[in-house]
PDB file of C-alpha atoms (C1' of nucleotides) in Angstrom:
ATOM      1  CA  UNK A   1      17.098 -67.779 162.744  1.00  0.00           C
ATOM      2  CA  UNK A   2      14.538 -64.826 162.470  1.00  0.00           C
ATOM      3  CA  UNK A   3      11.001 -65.128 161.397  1.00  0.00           C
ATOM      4  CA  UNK A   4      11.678 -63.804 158.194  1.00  0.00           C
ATOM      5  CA  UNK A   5      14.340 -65.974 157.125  1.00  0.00           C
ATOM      6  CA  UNK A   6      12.984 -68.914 158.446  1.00  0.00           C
ATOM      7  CA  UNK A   7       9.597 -68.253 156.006  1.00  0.00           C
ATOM      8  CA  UNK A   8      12.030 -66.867 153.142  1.00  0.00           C
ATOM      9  CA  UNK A   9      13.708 -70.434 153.902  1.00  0.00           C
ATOM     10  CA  UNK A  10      10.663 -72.158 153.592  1.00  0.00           C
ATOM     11  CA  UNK A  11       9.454 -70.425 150.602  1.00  0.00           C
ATOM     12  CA  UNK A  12      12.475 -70.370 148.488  1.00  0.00           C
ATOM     13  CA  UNK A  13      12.543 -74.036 148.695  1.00  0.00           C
ATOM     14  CA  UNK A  14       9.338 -74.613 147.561  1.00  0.00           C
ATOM     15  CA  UNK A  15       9.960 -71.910 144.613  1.00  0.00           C
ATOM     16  CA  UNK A  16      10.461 -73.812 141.844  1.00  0.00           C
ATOM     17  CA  UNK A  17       8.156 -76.080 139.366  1.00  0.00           C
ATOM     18  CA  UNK A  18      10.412 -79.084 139.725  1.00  0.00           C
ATOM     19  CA  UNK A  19       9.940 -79.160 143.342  1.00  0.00           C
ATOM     20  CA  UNK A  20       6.442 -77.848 143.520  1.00  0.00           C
ATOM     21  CA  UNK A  21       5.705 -80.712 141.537  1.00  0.00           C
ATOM     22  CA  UNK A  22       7.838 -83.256 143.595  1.00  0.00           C
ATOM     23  CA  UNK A  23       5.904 -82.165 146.845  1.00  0.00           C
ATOM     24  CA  UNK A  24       2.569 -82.853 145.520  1.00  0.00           C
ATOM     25  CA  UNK A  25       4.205 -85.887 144.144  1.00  0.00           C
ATOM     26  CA  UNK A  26       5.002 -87.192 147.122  1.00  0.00           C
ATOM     27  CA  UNK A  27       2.021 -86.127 148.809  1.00  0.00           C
ATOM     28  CA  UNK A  28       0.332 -88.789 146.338  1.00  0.00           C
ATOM     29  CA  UNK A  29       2.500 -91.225 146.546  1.00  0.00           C
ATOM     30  CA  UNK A  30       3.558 -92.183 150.205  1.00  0.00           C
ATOM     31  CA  UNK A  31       7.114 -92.491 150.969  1.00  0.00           C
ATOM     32  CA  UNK A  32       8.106 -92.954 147.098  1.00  0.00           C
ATOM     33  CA  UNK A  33      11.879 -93.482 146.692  1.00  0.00           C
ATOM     34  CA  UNK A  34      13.983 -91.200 144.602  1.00  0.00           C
ATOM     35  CA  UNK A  35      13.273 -93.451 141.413  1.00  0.00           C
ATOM     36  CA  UNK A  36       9.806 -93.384 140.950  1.00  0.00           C
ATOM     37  CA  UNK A  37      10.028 -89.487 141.115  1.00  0.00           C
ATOM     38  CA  UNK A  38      12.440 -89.280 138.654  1.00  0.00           C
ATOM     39  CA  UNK A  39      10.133 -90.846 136.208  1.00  0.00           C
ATOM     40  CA  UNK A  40       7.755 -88.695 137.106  1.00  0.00           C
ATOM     41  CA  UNK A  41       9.471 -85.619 136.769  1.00  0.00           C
ATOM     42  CA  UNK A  42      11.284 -85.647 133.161  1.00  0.00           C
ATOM     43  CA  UNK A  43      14.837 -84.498 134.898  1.00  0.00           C
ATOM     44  CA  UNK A  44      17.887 -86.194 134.835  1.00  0.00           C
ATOM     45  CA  UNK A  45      18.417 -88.688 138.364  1.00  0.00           C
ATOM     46  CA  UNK A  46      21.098 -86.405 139.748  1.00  0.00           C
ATOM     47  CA  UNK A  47      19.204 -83.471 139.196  1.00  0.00           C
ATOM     48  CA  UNK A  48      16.293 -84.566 140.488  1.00  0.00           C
ATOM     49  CA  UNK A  49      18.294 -86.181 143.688  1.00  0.00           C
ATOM     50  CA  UNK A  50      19.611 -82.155 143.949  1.00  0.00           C
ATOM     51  CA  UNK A  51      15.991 -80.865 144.328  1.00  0.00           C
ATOM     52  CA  UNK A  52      15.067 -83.451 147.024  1.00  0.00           C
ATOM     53  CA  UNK A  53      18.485 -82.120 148.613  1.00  0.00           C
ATOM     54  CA  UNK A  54      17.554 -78.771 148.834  1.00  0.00           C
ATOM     55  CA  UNK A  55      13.900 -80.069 150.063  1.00  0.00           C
ATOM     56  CA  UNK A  56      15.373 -81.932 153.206  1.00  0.00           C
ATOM     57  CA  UNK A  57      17.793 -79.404 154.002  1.00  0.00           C
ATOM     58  CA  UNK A  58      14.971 -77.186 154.181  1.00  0.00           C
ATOM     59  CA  UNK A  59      13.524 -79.461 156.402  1.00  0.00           C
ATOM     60  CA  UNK A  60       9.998 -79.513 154.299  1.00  0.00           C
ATOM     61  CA  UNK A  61      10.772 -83.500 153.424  1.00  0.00           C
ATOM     62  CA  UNK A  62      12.012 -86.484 155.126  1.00  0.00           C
ATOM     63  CA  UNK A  63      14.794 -88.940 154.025  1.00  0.00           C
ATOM     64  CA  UNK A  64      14.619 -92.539 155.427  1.00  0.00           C
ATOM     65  CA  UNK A  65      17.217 -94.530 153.998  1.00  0.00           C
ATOM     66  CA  UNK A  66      15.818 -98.438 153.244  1.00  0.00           C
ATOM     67  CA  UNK A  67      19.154 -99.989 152.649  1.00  0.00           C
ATOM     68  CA  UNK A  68      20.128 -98.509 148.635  1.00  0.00           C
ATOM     69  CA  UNK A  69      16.573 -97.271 148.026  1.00  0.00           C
ATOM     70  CA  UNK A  70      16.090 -94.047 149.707  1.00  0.00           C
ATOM     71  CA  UNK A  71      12.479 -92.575 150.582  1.00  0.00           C
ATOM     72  CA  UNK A  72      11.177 -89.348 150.912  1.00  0.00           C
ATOM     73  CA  UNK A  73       8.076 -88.278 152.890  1.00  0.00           C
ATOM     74  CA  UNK A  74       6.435 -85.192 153.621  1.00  0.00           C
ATOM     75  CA  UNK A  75       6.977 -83.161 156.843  1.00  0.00           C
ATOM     76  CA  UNK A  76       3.568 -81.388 158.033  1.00  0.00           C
ATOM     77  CA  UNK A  77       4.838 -79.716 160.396  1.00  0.00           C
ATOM     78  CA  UNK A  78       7.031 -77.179 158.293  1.00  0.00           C
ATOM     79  CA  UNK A  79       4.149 -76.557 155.980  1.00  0.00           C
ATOM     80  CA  UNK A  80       1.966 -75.025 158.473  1.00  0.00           C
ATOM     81  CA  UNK A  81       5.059 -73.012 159.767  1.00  0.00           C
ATOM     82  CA  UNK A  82       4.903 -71.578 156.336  1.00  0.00           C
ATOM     83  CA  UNK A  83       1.167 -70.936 156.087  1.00  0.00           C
ATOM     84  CA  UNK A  84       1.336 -69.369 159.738  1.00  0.00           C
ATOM     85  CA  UNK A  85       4.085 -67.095 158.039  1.00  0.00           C
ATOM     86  CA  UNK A  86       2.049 -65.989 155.693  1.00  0.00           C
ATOM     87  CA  UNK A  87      -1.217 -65.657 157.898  1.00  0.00           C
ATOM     88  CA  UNK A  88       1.117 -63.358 160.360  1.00  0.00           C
ATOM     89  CA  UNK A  89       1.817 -60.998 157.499  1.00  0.00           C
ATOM     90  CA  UNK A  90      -1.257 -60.735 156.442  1.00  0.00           C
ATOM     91  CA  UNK A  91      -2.995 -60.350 160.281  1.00  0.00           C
ATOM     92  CA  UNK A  92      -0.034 -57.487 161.288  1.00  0.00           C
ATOM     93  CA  UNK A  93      -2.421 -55.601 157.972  1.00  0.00           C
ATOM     94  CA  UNK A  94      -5.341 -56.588 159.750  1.00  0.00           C
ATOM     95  CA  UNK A  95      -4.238 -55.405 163.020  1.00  0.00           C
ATOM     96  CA  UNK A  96      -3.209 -52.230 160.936  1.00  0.00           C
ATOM     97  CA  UNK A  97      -6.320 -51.944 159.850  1.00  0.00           C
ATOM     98  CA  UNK A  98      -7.872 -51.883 163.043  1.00  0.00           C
ATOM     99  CA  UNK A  99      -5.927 -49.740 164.389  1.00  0.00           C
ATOM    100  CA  UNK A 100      -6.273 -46.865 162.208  1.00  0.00           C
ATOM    101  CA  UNK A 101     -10.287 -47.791 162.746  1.00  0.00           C
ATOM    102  CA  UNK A 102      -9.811 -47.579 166.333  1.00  0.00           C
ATOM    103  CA  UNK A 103      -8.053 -43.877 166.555  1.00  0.00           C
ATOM    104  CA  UNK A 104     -10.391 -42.715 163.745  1.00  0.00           C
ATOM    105  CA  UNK A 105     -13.195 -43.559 166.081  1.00  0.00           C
ATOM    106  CA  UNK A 106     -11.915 -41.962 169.073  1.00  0.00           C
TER     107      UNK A 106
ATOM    108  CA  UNK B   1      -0.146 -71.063 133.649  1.00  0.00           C
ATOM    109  CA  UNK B   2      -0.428 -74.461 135.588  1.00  0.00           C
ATOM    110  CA  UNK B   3      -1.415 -74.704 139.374  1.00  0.00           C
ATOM    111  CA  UNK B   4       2.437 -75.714 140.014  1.00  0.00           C
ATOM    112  CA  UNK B   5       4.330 -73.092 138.160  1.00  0.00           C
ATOM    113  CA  UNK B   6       1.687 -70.528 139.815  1.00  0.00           C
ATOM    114  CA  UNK B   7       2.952 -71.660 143.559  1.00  0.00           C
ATOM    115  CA  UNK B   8       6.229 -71.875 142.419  1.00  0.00           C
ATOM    116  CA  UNK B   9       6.186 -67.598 141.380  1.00  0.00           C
ATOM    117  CA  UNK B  10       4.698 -66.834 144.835  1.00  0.00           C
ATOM    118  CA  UNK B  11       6.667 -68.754 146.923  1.00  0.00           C
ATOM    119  CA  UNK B  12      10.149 -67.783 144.883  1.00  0.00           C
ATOM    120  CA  UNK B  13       9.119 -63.706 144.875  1.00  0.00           C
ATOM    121  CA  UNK B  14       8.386 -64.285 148.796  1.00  0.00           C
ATOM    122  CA  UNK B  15      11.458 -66.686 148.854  1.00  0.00           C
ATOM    123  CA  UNK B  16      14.462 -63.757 150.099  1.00  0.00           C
ATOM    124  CA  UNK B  17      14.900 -62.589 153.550  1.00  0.00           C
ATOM    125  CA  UNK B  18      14.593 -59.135 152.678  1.00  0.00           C
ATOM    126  CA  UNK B  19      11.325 -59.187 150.509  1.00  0.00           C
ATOM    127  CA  UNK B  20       9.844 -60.854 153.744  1.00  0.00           C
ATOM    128  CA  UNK B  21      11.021 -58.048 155.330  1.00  0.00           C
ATOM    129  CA  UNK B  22       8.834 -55.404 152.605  1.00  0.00           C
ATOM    130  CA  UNK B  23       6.090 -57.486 152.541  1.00  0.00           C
ATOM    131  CA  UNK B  24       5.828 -57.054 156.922  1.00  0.00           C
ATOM    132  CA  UNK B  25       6.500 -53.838 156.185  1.00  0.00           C
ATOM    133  CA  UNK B  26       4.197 -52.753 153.841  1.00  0.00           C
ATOM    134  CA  UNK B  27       1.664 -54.646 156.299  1.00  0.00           C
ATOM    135  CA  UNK B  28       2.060 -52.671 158.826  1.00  0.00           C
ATOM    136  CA  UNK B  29       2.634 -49.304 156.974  1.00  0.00           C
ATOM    137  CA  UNK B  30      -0.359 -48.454 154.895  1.00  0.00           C
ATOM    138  CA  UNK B  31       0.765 -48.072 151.107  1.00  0.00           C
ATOM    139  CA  UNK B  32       4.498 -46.781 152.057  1.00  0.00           C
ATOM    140  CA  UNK B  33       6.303 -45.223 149.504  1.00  0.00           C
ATOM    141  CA  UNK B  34       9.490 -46.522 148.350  1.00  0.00           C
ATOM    142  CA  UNK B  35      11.810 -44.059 150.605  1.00  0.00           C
ATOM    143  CA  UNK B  36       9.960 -45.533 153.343  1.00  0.00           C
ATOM    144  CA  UNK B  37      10.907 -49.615 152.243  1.00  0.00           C
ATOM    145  CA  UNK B  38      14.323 -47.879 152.075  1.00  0.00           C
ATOM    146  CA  UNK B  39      15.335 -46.418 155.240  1.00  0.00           C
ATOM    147  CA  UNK B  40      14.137 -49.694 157.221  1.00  0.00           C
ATOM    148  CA  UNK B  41      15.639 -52.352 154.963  1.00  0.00           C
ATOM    149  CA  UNK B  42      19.286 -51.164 155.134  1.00  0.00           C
ATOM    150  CA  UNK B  43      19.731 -52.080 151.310  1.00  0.00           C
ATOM    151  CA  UNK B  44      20.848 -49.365 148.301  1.00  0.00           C
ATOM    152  CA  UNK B  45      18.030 -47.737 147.521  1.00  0.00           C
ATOM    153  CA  UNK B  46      18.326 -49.723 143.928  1.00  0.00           C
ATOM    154  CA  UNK B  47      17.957 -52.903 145.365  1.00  0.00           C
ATOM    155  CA  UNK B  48      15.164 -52.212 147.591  1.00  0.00           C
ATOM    156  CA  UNK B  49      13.408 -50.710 144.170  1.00  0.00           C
ATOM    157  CA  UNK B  50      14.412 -54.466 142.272  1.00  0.00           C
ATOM    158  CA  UNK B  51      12.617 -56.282 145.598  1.00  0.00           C
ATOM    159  CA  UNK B  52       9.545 -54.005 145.039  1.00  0.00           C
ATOM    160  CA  UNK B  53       9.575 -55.216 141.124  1.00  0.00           C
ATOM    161  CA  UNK B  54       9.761 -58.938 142.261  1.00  0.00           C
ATOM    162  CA  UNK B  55       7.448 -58.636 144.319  1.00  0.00           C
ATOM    163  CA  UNK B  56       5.049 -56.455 141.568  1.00  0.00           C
ATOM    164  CA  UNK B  57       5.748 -58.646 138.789  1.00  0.00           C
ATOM    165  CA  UNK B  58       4.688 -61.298 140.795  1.00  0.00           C
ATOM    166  CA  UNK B  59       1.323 -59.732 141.680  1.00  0.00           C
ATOM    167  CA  UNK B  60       1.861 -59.705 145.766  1.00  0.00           C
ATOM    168  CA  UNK B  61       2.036 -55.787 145.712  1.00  0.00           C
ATOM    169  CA  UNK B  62       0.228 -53.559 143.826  1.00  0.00           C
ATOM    170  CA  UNK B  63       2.385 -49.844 142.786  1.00  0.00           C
ATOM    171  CA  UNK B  64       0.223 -46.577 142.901  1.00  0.00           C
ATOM    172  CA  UNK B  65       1.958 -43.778 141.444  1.00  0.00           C
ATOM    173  CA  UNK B  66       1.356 -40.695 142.667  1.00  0.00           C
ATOM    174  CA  UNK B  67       3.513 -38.476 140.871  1.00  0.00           C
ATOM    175  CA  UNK B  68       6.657 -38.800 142.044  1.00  0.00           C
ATOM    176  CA  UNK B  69       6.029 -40.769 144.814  1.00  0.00           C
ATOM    177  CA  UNK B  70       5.241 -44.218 144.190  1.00  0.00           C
ATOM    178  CA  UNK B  71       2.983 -45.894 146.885  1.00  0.00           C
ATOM    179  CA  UNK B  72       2.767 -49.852 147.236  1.00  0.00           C
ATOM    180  CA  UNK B  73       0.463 -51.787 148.924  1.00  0.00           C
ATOM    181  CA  UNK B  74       0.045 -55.611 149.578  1.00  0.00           C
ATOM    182  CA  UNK B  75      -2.465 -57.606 147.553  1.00  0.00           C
ATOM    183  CA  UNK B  76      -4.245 -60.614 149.088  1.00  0.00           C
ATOM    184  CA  UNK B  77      -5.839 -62.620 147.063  1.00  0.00           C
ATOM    185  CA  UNK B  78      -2.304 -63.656 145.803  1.00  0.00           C
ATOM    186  CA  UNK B  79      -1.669 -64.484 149.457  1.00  0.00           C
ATOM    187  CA  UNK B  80      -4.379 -66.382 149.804  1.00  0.00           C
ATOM    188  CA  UNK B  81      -4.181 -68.681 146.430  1.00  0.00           C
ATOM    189  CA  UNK B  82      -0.532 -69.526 147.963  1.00  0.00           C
ATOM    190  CA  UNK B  83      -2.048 -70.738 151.105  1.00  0.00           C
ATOM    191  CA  UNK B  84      -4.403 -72.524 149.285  1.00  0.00           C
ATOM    192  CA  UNK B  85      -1.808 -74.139 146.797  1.00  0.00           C
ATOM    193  CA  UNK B  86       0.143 -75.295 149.768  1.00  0.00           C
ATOM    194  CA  UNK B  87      -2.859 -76.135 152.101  1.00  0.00           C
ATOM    195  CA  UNK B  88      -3.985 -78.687 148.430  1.00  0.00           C
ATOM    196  CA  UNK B  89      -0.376 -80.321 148.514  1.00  0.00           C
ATOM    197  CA  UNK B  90      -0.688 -81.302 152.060  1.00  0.00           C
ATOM    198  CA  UNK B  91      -5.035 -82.293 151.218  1.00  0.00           C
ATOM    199  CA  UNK B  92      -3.541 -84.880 148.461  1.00  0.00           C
ATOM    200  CA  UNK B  93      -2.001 -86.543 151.287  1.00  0.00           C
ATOM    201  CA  UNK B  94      -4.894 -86.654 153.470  1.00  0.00           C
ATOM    202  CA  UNK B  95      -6.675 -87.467 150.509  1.00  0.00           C
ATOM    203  CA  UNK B  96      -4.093 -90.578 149.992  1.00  0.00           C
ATOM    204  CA  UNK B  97      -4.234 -91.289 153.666  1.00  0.00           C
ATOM    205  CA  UNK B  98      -7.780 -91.497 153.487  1.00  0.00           C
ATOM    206  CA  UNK B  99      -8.232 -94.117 150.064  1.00  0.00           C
ATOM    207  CA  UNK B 100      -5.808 -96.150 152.079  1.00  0.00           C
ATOM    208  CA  UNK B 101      -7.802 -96.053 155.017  1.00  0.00           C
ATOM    209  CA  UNK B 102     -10.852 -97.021 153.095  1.00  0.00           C
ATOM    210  CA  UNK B 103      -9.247 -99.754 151.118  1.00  0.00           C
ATOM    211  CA  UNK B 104      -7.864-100.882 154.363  1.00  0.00           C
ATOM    212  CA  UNK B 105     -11.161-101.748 155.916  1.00  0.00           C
ATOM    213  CA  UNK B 106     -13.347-102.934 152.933  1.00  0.00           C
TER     214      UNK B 106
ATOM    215  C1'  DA C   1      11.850 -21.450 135.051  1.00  0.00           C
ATOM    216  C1'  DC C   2      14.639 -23.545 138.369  1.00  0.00           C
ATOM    217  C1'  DC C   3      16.235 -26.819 141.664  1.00  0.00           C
ATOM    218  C1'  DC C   4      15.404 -30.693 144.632  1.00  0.00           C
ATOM    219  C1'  DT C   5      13.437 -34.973 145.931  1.00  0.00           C
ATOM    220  C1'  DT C   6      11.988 -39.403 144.628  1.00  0.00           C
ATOM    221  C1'  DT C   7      12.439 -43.625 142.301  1.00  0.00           C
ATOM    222  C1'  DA C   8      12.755 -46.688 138.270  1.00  0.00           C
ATOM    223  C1'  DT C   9      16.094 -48.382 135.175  1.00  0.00           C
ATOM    224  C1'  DC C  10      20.765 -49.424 133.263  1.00  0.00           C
ATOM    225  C1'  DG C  11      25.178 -51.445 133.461  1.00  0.00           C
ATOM    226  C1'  DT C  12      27.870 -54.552 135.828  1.00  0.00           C
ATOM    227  C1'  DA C  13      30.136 -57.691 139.126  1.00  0.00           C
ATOM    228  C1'  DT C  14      29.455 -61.459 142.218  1.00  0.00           C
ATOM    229  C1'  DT C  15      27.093 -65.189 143.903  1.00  0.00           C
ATOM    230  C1'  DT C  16      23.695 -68.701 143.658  1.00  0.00           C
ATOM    231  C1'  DT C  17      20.782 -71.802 141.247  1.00  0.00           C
ATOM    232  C1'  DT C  18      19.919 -75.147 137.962  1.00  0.00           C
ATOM    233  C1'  DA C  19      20.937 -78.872 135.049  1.00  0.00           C
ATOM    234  C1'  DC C  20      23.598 -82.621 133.282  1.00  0.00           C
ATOM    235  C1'  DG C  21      26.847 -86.638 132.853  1.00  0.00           C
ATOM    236  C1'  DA C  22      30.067 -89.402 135.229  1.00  0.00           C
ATOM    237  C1'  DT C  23      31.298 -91.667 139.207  1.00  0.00           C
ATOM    238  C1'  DA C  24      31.252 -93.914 143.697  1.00  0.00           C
ATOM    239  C1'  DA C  25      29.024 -96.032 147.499  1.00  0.00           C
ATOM    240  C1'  DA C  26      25.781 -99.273 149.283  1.00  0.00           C
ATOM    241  C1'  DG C  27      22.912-103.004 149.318  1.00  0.00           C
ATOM    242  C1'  DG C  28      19.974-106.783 147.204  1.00  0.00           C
ATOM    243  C1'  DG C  29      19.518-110.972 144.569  1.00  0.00           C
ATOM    244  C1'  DT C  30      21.356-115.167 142.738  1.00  0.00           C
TER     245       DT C  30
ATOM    246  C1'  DA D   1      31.640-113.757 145.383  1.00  0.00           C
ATOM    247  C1'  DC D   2      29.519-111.546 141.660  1.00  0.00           C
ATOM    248  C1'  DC D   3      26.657-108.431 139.204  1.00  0.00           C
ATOM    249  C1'  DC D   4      22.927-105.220 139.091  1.00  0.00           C
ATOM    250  C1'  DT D   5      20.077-101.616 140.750  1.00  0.00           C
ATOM    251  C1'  DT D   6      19.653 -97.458 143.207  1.00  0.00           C
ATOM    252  C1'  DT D   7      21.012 -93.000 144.457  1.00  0.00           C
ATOM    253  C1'  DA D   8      24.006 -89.432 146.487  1.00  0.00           C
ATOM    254  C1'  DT D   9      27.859 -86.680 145.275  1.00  0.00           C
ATOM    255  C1'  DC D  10      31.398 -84.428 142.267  1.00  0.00           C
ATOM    256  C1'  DG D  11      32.722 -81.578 138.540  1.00  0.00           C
ATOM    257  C1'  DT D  12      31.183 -78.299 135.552  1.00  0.00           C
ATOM    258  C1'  DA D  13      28.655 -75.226 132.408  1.00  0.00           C
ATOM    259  C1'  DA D  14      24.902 -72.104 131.717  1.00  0.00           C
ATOM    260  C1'  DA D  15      21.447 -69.283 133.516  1.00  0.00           C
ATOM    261  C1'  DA D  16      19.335 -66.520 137.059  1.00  0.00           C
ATOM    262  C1'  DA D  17      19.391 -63.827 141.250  1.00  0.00           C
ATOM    263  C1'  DT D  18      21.408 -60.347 144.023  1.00  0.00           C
ATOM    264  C1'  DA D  19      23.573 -56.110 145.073  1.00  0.00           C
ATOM    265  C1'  DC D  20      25.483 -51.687 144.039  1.00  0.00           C
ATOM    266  C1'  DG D  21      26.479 -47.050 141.902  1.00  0.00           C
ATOM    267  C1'  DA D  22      25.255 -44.016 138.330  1.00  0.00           C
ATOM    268  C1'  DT D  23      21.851 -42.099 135.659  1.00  0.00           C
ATOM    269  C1'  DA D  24      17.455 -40.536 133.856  1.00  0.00           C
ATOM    270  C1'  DA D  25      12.715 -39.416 134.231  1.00  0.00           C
ATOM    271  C1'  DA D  26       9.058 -37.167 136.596  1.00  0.00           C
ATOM    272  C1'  DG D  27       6.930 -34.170 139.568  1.00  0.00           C
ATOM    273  C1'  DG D  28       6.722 -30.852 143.610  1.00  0.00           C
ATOM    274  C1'  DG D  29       7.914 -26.545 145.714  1.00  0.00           C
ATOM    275  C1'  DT D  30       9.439 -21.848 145.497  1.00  0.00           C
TER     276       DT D  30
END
DNA sequence: ACCCTTTATCGTATTTTTACGATAAAGGGT
DNA sequence: ACCCTTTATCGTAAAAATACGATAAAGGGT
């Protein structure tokens, strides 16, 4: 997988309210199971089990099954894979930027 | 607009392999024109035009028009308040992580 | 004034996402 | 053994995203 589909991965899976709000849920709330974000999140159980699907494919969350309640935790790592993303668009500007300084110098 | 629903535009209009690909591109290339996005994104023309909107709409890119030539150019502080909305979901968990920690040992 | 380049928009088809209810699987408690 | 809770998955409907060609608008060059 390329750089840019790995953050477009990333990204897309975080792109949406539900699961914005699921994240920072979870952040909160360690290891919750798929329950008590449910009633946090005002979406029907299967929908909201669909969201922390396409979370953990994504590889953003964690499942760990405990027998029939199911928890979800936060990955880190994946996160700062995703902020790095963003910082290395922004920096190849930068570097851009210096460049053009640099031959408008010389 | 709340804090979620704001992360959840940026990351969705960044969320597509190919608006990655603009974003990098425009990143590198000072204020391209849309010709430019066209010729390295192997996309219709049309398409490459609906990325641009995304990505306008959702306030990442800023269009200059001149004339016939419309220029675009990357914005950062949108940039940044994404990094910052994802750096605060992963702080709520430190922040967790640390009330634990302190409850722990009084 | 004319043509040519550039690019946004329109119309449209296809695919994907999103949401729900219903169901099945899998344990836990008694 | 039985029921009850929990939750993933299936089926499905509606909405949104994605891609393209065709077209229109808007200047630039001669």
């Amino acid at each position: 997988m390329s750089q840019d589909d790995d953050l477009a991965t990333l990204t897309r899976a975080v792109g949406h309210p539900a699961r914005v709000a699921i994240l920072r849920f979870l952040s909160k709330q360690k290891t919750p199971c798929c329950g008590d974000v449910t009633t946090c999140i005002d979406l029907a159980q299967s929908t909201v089990s669909q969201h922390l699907k396409v979370l953990v494919e994504a590889g953003l969350i964690e499942r760990k099954g405990q027998g029939t309640k199911n928890c979800y935790s936060i990955c880190r790592e994946p996160f700062q894979r995703l902020i790095a993303g963003i910082e290395d668009i922004l920096a190849e500007d930068a570097a851009a930027t210096q460049k053009i300084k640099a031959s408008t110098k010389s």
